[in-house]
Structures are given as C-alpha cells and as structure tokens.
Tab-separated table of C-alpha atoms and ligand atoms in Angstrom:
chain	number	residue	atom	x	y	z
V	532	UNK	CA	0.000	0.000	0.000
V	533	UNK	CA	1.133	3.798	-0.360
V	534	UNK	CA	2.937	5.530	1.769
V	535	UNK	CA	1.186	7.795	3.992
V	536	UNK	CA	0.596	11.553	5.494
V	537	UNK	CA	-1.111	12.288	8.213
V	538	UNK	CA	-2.933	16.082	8.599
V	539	UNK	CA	-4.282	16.847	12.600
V	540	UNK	CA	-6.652	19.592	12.542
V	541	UNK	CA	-6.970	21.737	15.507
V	542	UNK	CA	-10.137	23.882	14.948
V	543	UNK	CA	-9.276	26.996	17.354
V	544	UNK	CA	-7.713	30.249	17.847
V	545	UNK	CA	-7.621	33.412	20.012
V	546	UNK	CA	-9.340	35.468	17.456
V	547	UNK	CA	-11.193	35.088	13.989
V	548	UNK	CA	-9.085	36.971	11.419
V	549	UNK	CA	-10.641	39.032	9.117
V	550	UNK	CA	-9.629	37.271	5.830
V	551	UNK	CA	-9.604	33.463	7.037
V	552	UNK	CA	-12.143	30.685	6.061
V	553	UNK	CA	-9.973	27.857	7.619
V	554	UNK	CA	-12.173	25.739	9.511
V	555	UNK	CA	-11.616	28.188	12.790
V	556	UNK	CA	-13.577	28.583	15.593
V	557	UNK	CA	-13.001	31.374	18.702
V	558	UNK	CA	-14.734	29.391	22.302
V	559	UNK	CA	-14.290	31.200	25.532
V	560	UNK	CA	-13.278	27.972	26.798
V	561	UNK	CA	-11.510	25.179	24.534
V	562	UNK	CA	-12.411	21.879	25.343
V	563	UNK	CA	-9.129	20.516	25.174
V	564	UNK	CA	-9.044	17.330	26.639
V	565	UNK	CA	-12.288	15.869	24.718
V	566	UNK	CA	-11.049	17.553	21.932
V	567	UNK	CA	-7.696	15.673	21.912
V	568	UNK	CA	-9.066	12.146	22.657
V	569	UNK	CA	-11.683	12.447	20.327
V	570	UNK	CA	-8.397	13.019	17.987
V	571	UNK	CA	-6.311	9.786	19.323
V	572	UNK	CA	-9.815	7.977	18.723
V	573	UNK	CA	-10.320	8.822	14.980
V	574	UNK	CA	-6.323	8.354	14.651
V	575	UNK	CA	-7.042	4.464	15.973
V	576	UNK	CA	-10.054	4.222	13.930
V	577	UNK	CA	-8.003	5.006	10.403
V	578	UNK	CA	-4.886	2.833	11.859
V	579	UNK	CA	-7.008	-0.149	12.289
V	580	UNK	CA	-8.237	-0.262	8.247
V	581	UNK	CA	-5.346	1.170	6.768
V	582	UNK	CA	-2.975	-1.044	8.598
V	583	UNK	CA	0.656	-0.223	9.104
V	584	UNK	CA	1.640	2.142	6.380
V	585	UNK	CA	4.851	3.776	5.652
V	586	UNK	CA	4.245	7.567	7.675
V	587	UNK	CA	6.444	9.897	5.980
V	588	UNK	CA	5.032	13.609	7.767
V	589	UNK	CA	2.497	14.921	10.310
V	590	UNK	CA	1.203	18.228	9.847
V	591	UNK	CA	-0.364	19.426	12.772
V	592	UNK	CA	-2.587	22.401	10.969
V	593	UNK	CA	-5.382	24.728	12.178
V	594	UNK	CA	-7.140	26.862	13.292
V	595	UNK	CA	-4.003	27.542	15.960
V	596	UNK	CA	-2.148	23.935	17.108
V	597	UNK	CA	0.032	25.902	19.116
V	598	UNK	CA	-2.367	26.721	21.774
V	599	UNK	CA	-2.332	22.792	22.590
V	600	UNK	CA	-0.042	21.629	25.232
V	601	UNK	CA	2.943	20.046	24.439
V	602	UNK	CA	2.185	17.110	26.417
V	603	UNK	CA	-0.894	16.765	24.037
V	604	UNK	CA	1.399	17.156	20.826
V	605	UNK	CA	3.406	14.429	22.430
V	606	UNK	CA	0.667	11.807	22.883
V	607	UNK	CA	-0.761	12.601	19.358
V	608	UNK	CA	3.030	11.808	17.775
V	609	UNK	CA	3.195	8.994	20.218
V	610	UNK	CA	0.509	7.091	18.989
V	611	UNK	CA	1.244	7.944	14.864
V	612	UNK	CA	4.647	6.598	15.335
V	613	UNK	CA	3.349	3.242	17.196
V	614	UNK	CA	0.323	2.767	15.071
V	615	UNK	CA	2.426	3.208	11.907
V	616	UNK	CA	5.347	2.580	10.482
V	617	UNK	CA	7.118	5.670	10.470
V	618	UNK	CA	10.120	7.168	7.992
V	619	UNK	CA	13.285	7.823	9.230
V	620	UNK	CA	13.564	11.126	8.204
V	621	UNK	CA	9.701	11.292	9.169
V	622	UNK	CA	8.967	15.206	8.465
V	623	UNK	CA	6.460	16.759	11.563
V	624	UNK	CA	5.231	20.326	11.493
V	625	UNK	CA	3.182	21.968	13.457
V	626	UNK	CA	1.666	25.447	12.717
V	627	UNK	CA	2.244	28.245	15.382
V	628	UNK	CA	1.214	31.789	15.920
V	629	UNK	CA	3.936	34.008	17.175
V	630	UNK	CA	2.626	35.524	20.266
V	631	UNK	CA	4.985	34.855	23.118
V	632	UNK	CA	2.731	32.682	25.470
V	633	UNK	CA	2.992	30.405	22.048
V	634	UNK	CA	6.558	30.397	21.710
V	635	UNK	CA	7.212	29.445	25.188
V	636	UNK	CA	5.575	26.186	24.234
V	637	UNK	CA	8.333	25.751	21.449
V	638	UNK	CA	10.957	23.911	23.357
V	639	UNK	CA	7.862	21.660	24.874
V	640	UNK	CA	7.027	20.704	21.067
V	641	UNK	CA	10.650	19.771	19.662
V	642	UNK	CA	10.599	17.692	22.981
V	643	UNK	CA	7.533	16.172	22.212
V	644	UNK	CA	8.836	15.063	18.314
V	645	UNK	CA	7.875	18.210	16.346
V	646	UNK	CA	10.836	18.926	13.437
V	647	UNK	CA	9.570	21.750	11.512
V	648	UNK	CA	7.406	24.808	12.467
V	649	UNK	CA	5.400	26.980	10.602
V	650	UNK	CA	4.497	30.195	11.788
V	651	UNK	CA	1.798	32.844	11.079
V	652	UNK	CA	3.764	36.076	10.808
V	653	UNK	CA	1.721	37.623	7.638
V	654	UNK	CA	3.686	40.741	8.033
V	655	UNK	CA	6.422	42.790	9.592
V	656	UNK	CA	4.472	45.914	9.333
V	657	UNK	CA	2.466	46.952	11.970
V	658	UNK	CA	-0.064	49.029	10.282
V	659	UNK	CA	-1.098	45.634	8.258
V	660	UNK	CA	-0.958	43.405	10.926
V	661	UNK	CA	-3.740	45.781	12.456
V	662	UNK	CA	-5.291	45.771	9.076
V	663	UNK	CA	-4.875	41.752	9.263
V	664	UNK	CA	-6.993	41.363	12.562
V	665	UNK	CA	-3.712	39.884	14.078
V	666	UNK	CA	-2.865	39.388	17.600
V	667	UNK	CA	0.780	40.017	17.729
V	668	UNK	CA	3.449	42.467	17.006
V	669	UNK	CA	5.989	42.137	14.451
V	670	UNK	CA	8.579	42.141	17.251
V	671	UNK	CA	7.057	39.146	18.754
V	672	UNK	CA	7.345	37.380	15.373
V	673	UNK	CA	10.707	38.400	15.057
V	674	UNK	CA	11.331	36.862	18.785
V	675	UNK	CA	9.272	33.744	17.723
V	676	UNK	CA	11.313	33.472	14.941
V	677	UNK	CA	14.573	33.684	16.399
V	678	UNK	CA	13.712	30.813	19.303
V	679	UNK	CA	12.601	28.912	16.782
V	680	UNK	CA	15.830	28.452	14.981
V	681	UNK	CA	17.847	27.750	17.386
V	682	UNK	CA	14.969	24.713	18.601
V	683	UNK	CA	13.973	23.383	15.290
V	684	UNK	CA	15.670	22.068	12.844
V	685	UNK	CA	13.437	23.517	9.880
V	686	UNK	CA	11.122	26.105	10.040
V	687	UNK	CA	8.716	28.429	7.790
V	688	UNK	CA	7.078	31.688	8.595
V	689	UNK	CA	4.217	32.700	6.390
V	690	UNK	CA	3.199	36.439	4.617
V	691	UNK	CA	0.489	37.514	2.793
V	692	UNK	CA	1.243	39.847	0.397
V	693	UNK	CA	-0.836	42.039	-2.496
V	694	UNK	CA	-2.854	44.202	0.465
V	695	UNK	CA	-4.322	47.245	-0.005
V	696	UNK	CA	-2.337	50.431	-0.509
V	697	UNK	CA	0.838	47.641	-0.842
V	698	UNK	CA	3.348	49.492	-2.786
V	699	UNK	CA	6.598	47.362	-4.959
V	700	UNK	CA	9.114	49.110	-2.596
V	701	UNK	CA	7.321	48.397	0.515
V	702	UNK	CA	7.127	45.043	-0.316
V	703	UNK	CA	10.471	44.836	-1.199
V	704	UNK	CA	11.565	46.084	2.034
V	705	UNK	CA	9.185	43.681	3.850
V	706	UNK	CA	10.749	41.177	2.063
V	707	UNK	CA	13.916	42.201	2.801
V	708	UNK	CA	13.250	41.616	6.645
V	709	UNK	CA	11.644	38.026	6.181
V	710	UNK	CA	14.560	36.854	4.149
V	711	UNK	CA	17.173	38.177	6.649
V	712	UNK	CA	14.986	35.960	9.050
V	713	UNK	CA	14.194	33.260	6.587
V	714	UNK	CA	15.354	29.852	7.721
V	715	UNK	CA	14.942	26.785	5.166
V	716	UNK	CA	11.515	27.817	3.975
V	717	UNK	CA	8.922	30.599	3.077
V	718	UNK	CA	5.083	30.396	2.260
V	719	UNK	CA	4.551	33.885	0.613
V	720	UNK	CA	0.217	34.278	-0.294
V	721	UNK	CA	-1.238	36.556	-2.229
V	722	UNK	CA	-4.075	38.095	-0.394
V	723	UNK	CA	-7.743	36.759	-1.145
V	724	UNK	CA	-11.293	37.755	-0.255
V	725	UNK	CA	-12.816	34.230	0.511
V	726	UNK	CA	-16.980	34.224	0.879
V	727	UNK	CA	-18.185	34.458	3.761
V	728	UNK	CA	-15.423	36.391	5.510
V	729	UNK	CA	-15.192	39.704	7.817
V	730	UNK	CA	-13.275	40.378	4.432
V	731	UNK	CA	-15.506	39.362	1.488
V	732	UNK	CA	-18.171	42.394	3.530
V	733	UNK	CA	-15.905	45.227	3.903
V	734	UNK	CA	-14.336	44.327	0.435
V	735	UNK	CA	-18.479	44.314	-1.162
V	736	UNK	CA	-19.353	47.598	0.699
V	737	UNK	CA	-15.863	49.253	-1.384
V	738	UNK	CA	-14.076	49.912	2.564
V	739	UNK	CA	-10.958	48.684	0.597
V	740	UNK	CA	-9.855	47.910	-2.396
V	741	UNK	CA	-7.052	45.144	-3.918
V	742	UNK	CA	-4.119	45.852	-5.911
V	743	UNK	CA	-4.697	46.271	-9.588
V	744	UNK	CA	-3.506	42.699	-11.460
V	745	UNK	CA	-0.746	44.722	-12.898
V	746	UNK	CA	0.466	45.340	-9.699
V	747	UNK	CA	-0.084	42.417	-8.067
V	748	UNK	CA	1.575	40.480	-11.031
V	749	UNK	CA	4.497	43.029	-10.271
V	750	UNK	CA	4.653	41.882	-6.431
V	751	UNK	CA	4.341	38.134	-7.099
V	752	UNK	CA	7.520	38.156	-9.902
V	753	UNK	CA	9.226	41.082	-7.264
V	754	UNK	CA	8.704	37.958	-4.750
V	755	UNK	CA	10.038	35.128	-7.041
V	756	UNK	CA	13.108	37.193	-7.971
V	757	UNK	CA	14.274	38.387	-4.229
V	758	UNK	CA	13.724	34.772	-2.776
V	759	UNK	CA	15.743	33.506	-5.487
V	760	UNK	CA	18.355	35.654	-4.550
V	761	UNK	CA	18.375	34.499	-1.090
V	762	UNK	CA	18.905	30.751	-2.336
V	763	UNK	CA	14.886	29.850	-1.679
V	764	UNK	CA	13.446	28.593	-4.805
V	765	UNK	CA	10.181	28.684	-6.081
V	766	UNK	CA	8.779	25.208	-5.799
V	767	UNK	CA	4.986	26.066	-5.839
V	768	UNK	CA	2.831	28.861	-6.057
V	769	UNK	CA	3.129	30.585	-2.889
V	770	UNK	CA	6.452	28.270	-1.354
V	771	UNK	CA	9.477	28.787	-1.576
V	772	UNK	CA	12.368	26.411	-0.229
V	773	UNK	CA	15.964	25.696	0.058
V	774	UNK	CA	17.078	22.489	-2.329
V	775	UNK	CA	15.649	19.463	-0.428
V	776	UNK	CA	13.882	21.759	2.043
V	777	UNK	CA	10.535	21.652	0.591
V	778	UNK	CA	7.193	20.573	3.309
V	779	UNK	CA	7.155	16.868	2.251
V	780	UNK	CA	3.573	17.160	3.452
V	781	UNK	CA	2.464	19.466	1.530
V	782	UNK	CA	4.210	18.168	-1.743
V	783	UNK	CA	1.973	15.030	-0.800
V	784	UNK	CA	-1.379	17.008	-1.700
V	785	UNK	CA	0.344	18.372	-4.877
V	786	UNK	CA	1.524	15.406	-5.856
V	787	UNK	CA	-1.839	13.432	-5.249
V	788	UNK	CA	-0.342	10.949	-2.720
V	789	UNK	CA	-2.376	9.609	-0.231
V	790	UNK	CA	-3.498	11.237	3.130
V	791	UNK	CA	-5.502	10.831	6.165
V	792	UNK	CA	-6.904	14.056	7.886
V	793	UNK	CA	-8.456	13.507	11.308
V	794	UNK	CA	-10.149	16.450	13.320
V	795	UNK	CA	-13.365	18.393	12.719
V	796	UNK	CA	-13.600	19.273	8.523
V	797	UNK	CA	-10.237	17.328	7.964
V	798	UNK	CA	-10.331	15.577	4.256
V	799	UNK	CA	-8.256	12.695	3.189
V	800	UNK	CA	-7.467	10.865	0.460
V	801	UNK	CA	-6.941	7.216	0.950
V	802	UNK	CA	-6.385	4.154	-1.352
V	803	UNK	CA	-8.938	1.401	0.549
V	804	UNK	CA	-9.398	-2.348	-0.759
V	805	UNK	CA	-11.866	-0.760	-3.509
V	806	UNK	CA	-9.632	2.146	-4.794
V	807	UNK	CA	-9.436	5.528	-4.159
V	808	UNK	CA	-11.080	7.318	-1.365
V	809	UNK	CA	-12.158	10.741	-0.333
V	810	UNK	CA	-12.973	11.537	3.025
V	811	UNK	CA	-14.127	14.613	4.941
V	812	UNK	CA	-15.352	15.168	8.388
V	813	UNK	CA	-18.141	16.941	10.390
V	814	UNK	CA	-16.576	20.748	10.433
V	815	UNK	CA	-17.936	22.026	13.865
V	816	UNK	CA	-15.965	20.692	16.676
V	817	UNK	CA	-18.121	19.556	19.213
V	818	UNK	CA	-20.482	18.331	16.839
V	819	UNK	CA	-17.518	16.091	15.226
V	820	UNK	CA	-16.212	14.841	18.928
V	821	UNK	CA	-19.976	13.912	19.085
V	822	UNK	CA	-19.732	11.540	16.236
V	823	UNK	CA	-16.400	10.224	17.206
V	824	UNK	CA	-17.328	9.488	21.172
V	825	UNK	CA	-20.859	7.540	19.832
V	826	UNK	CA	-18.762	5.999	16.539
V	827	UNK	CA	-15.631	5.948	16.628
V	828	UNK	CA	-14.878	8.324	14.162
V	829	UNK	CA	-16.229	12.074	12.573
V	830	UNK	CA	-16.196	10.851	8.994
V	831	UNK	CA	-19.186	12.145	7.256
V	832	UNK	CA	-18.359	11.488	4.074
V	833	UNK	CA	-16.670	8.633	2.585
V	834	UNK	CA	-17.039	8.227	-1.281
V	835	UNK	CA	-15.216	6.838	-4.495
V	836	UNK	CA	-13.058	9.115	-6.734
V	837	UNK	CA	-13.954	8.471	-9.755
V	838	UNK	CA	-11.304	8.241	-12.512
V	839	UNK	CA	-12.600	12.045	-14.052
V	840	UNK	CA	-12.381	13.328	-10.585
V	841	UNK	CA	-8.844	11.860	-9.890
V	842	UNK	CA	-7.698	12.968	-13.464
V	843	UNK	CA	-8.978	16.722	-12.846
V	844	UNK	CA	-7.720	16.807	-8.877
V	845	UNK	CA	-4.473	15.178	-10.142
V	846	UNK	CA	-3.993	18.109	-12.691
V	847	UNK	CA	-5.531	20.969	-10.705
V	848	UNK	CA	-2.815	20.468	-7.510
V	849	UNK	CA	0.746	19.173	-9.835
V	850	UNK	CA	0.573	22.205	-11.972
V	851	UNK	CA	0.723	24.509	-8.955
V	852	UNK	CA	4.642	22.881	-8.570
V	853	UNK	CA	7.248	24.270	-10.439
V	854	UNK	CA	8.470	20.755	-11.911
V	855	UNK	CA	5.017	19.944	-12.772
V	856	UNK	CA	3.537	16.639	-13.183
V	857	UNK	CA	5.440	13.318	-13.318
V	858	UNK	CA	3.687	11.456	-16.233
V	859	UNK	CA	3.959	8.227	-14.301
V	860	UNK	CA	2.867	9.140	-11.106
V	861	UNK	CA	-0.398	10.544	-12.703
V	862	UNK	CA	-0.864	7.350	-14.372
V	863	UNK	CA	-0.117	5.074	-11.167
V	864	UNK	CA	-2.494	7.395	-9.452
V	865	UNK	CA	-5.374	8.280	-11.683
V	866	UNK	CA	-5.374	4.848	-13.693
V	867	UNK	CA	-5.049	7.154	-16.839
V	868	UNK	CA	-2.644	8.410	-19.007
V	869	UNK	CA	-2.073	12.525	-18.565
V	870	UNK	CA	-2.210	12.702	-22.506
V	871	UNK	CA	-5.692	10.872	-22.613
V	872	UNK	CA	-7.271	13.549	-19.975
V	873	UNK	CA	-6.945	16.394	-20.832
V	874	UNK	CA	-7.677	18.320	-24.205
V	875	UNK	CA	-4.959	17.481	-26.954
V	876	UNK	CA	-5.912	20.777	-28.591
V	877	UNK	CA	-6.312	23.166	-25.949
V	878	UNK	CA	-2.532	21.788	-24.744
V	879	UNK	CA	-1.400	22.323	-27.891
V	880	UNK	CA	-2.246	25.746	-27.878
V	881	UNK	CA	-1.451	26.506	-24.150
V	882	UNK	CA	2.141	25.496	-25.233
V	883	UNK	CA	2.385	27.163	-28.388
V	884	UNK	CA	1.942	30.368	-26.189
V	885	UNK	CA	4.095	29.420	-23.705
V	886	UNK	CA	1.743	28.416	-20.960
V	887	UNK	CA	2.841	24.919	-20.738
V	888	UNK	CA	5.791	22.572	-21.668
V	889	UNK	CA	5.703	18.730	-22.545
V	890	UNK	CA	8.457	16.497	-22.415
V	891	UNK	CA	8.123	12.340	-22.349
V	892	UNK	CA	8.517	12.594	-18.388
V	893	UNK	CA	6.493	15.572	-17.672
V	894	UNK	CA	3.796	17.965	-17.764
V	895	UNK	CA	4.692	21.376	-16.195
V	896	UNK	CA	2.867	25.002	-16.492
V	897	UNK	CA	5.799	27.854	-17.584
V	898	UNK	CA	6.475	30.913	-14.964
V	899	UNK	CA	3.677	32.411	-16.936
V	900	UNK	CA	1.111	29.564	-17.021
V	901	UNK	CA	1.373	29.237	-13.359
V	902	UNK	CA	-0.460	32.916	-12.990
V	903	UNK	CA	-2.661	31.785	-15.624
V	904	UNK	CA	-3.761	28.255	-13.813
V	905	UNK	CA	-7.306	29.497	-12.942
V	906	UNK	CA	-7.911	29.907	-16.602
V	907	UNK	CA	-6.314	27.156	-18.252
V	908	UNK	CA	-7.233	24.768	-15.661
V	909	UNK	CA	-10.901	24.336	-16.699
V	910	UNK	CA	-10.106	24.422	-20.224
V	911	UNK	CA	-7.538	21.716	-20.240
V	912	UNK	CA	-9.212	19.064	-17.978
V	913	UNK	CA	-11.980	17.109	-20.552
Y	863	SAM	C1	-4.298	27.779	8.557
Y	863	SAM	S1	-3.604	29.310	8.304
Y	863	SAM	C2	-2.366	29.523	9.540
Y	863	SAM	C3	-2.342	29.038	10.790
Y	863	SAM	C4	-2.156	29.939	11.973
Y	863	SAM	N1	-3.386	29.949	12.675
Y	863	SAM	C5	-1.830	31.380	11.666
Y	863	SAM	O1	-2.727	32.183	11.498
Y	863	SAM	O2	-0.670	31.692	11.652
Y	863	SAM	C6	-2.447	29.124	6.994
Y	863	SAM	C7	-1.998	30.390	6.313
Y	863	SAM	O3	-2.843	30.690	5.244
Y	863	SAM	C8	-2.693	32.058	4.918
Y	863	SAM	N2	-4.037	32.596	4.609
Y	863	SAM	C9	-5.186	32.319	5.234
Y	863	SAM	N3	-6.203	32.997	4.654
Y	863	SAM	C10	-5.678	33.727	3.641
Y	863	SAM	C11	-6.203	34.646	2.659
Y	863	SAM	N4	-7.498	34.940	2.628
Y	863	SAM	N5	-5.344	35.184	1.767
Y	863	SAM	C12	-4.031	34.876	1.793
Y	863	SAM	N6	-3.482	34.034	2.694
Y	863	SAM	C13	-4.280	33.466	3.601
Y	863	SAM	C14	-2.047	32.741	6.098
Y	863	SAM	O4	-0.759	33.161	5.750
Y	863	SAM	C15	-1.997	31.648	7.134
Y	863	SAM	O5	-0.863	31.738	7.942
Y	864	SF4	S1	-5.395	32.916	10.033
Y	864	SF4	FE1	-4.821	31.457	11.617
Y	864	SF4	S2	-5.220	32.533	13.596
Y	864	SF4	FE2	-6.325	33.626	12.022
Y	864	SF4	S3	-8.390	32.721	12.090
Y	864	SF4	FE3	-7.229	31.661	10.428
Y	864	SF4	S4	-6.400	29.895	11.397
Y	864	SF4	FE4	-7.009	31.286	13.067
C-alpha cells in the first residue's frame, strides 16, 4: 500500500481573522481534553483499516495547534509513530502563531517530536498586521522566529502579500526583513477575499480595495526574484524552499499521494481495498467529537473518486509545482494516461503560447502559465 501523510486539525484560535475561512472557531473555553481524545480515537479508527503504512510527515494544521499543550502534541506523535510505520527522516510540522505565550511552548514541542514549524507572521508591518486582525506584534514574530531556529531544525514563517495600498518598494523592504529571518523555507500568499469572511463584507461595501492585477503580477515576480536571490526557490505557487527543504507534506497534496486528515472538517485521500477514497469530516468541533465518542470516528463522508475526478484533482494540484507533473505518477495514481485527460488541442495551444511545456517525463505550467492556472485549468481538464 502507499505511503502515507497524516494532517491533525486543531479547529481553534484566540481570534477570527478578518480574511480566514480555515475551519476556525473562537470558544471562551476550549475543550481541550475531549477535543484531543476524540483526535487519538479517529487516529485508531483510520490505523485499524489502513494497517501499518509507511508515515512519511504529520502536519499538525489549524485553526491555531500551538495553543495545545505540548504534552498533548506528544501523545498525538506517540501514537502515529506506534500505530504506523514511520520514515526515518519522518517530516512533523506543526503550525504556530507568534505571540509569546505560544513560543514558550516551542521547546515543549521539539521535545515532544515536532521537526519543523510553521508560523503565522503575515507581516512585519504593523499598520497591516492591524489591518490583518492579528494578535501580535511584528517584534514578537521576530522573537518567535529567532527561538525557533535555534529549537527546530526547519522552520517556515508565512506572509500575505498584495494588500491594499501595498506598494513594490514596501514590499520589497518587507521582504527584505523576512529573508534576513528566513530559515529553510517561506510560504509567501497573495491576499484573497474568501466568501463568507469579515473580508468578502468590507471588500463588497468598497471599505478597501485590492491591488490592480498589474500590480499584483508586479509583487508576485518582485517575490520570485528576491527569494531567489536568497537561495529559496520557487517550488509552488506561494512556497518557496531551500534544495531538499521543501514541506514533504504538503508536496503530498500536490503530488496526489495519499493522506488521512483527522479532526473536525479534515479531508483525506486514501487508497482502501476498492480504490481511491475521499474523506471529509463533520466541520464544527463539538459536533464532530460527538460523532467520534458515539462511533468511533467524525467521517461524514466517505465516497469513491472516480477516474474524471482523480484525473482533474491530479492536474488541478501538480501544476501549482514548479516541476510539474510526473507522467507516471499521474498514471499510477489516476489509472489514466495525462495525454488521454486532458484536451490534446487546448494543450497544444497553451504550449504554443508558452503556458505549458511537454516532455516524455512531464507535464509542467511555464512561470507564466502558473499565474494563468485558474484559466487554463478548466479548459484543459476534458
Ligand atoms: C491555517 S492558516 C495559519 C495558521 C495559523 N493559525 C496562523 O494564522 O498563523 C495558513 C496560512 O494561510 C494564509 N491565509 C489564510 N487565509 C488567507 C487569505 N485569505 N489570503 C491569503 N493568505 C491566507 C495565512 O498566511 C496563514 O498563515
Ligand atoms: S489565520 Fe490562523 S489565527 Fe487567524 S483565524 Fe485563520 S487559522 Fe485562526
């Protein structure tokens, strides 16, 4: 059977931010302990019919995993190791805000097996982290980011770029600062107005605008270029990594490997007896650790990807990385060849203006066809 990843979803943090649809929810209390043993329940449940797999990362993700205790972390990698088989080099992240109560925790997590952490900075400018809803200043990222290196042996800090009023020398500068902090790894987003967010009102109502495209195209190549610089290269849309430094787990969803999310909303996809699974879970937390304390588990949907689904997922998450799509992995994965799913003429064209390039081992979008992937996407898949 396939190796695995395994994604832990904590659903909570201090404050909603205004631009977030993550699967988030602010509680005056958090119900921590029936929250994590509803967690090491559903993590049995999956071990028991997927048997001892290869475990090659853990992603704790959120919400914010670094308001659980470190003795919780531990238990959670405790039982992944013994209930799988796991990797050497296993890869285990956990996502942290930067506020200093949070990165006292730190030396608790490397104790507890954590080997990578990703933190929410989003900015170094404190006009836009008030803009951002955030709750800490960049000086405390700056702190968080400094313990972290000397604790962890890999870390990421995360910025989201393209805000309102953004200028090309203020990012620049901005940038300037995270790379002077940057470790082995960046994730560098584009700002976006997802439904439903504090965001997606203010943004309808015209209390702010975005930058132009123009501009924004300006930003993301201004990004590219000064990462490069610092030895981080662009390996996917928004990541950027040192050679071999890349989130394994991560590269797992883009490369259309199997995964196993537990936690409230958590989706996975799993190769059962019968093929290829997807999975998803209840989204609201206590409503989840309801289903897993009366059945063992929150799943609420499990259903069969069908080959047209796996083709289209398959092509929609390997173009996002900068080498593309290994022919043969698509075919071991979607039980079709590349060339037979998607639109010989539309391809044709796409690489005739530069968008994409073939060769007999690979399928990859250019520099260009990457900004263009919301376009070409829906036109290539048949
Ligand atoms: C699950 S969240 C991060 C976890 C952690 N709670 C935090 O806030 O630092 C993952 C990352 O997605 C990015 N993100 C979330 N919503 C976004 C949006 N609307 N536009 C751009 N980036 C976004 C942020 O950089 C965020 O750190
Ligand atoms: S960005 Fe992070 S801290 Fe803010 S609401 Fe989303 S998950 Fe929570």
């Amino acid at each position: 059977m396939p190796d695995l990843a395994l994604y832990i979803h904590w659903p909570f943090c201090l404050s909603k931010c205004p631009y977030c649809d993550f699967n988030s929810h602010v509680r005056e209390r958090i119900p921590q302990a029936r929250m994590v043993a509803a967690l090491r329940a559903e993590l049995a449940f999956e071990a028991a019919r997927l048997g001892t797999r290869r475990l090659t990362s853990i992603f704790f993700g959120g919400g914010t995993p670094s308001l659980l205790d470190p003795d919780n972390v531990a238990a959670l990698i405790g039982d992944a190791l013994r209930l799988f088989e796991p990797a050497d080099d296993i890869e285990i992240t956990l996502e942290a805000n930067p506020t200093s109560i949070e990165a006292a925790r730190f030396a608790g997590y490397a104790a507890a097996g954590v080997n990578r952490v990703s933190i929410g900075v989003q900015s170094f400018d404190p006009a836009a982290l008030r803009f951002l809803g955030r709750e800490h200043t960049a000086g405390q990222s700056q702190a968080a980011i400094e313990l972290a290196r000397e604790i962890f042996p890999r870390l990421s800090f995360d910025l989201i770029y393209a805000r309102p009023g953004q200028t090309e020398a203020g990012w620049r500068a901005e940038l300037e600062v995270a790379l002077g902090l940057a470790a082995d790894h960046l994730s560098l987003y584009q700002l976006t107005i997802e439904p439903g967010t504090k965001f997606a009102t203010l943004y309808d109502r015209g209390e702010f605008t975005l930058p132009e495209p123009v501009l924004a195209a300006t930003l993301y190549d201004a990004t590219a270029e000064a990462a490069a610089a610092f030895g981080l290269r662009q390996y996917e849309i928004s990541n950027y990594a040192k050679p071999g430094r890349e989130s394994r787990h991560n590269c797992t969803y883009w490369r259309y490997l199997d995964y196993a999310g537990i936690g409230p909303g958590a989706h996975g996809r799993l190769t059962l007896a019968d093929g290829l699974f997807a999975t998803s879970r209840h989204r609201a937390p206590e409503a989840w650790a309801d289903l897993v304390e009366t059945r063992g588990t929150g799943v609420t949907v499990e259903e069969p990807v069908t080959p047209e689904q796996r083709a289209r997922e398959a092509l929609l998450m390997g173009l996002r990385l900068t080498d593309g799509i290994e022919l043969s992995v698509y075919e071991s994965r979607t039980g079709t060849a590349l060339m037979d799913a998607i639109d010989q003429d539309i391809m044709r064209a796409a690489v005739d203006e530069g968008y994409l390039t073939v060769s007999p081992t690979h399928l990859v979008a250019t520099a260009e066809g990457r900004k263009r992937l919301d376009a070409l996407l829906p036109a290539l898949a048949k």
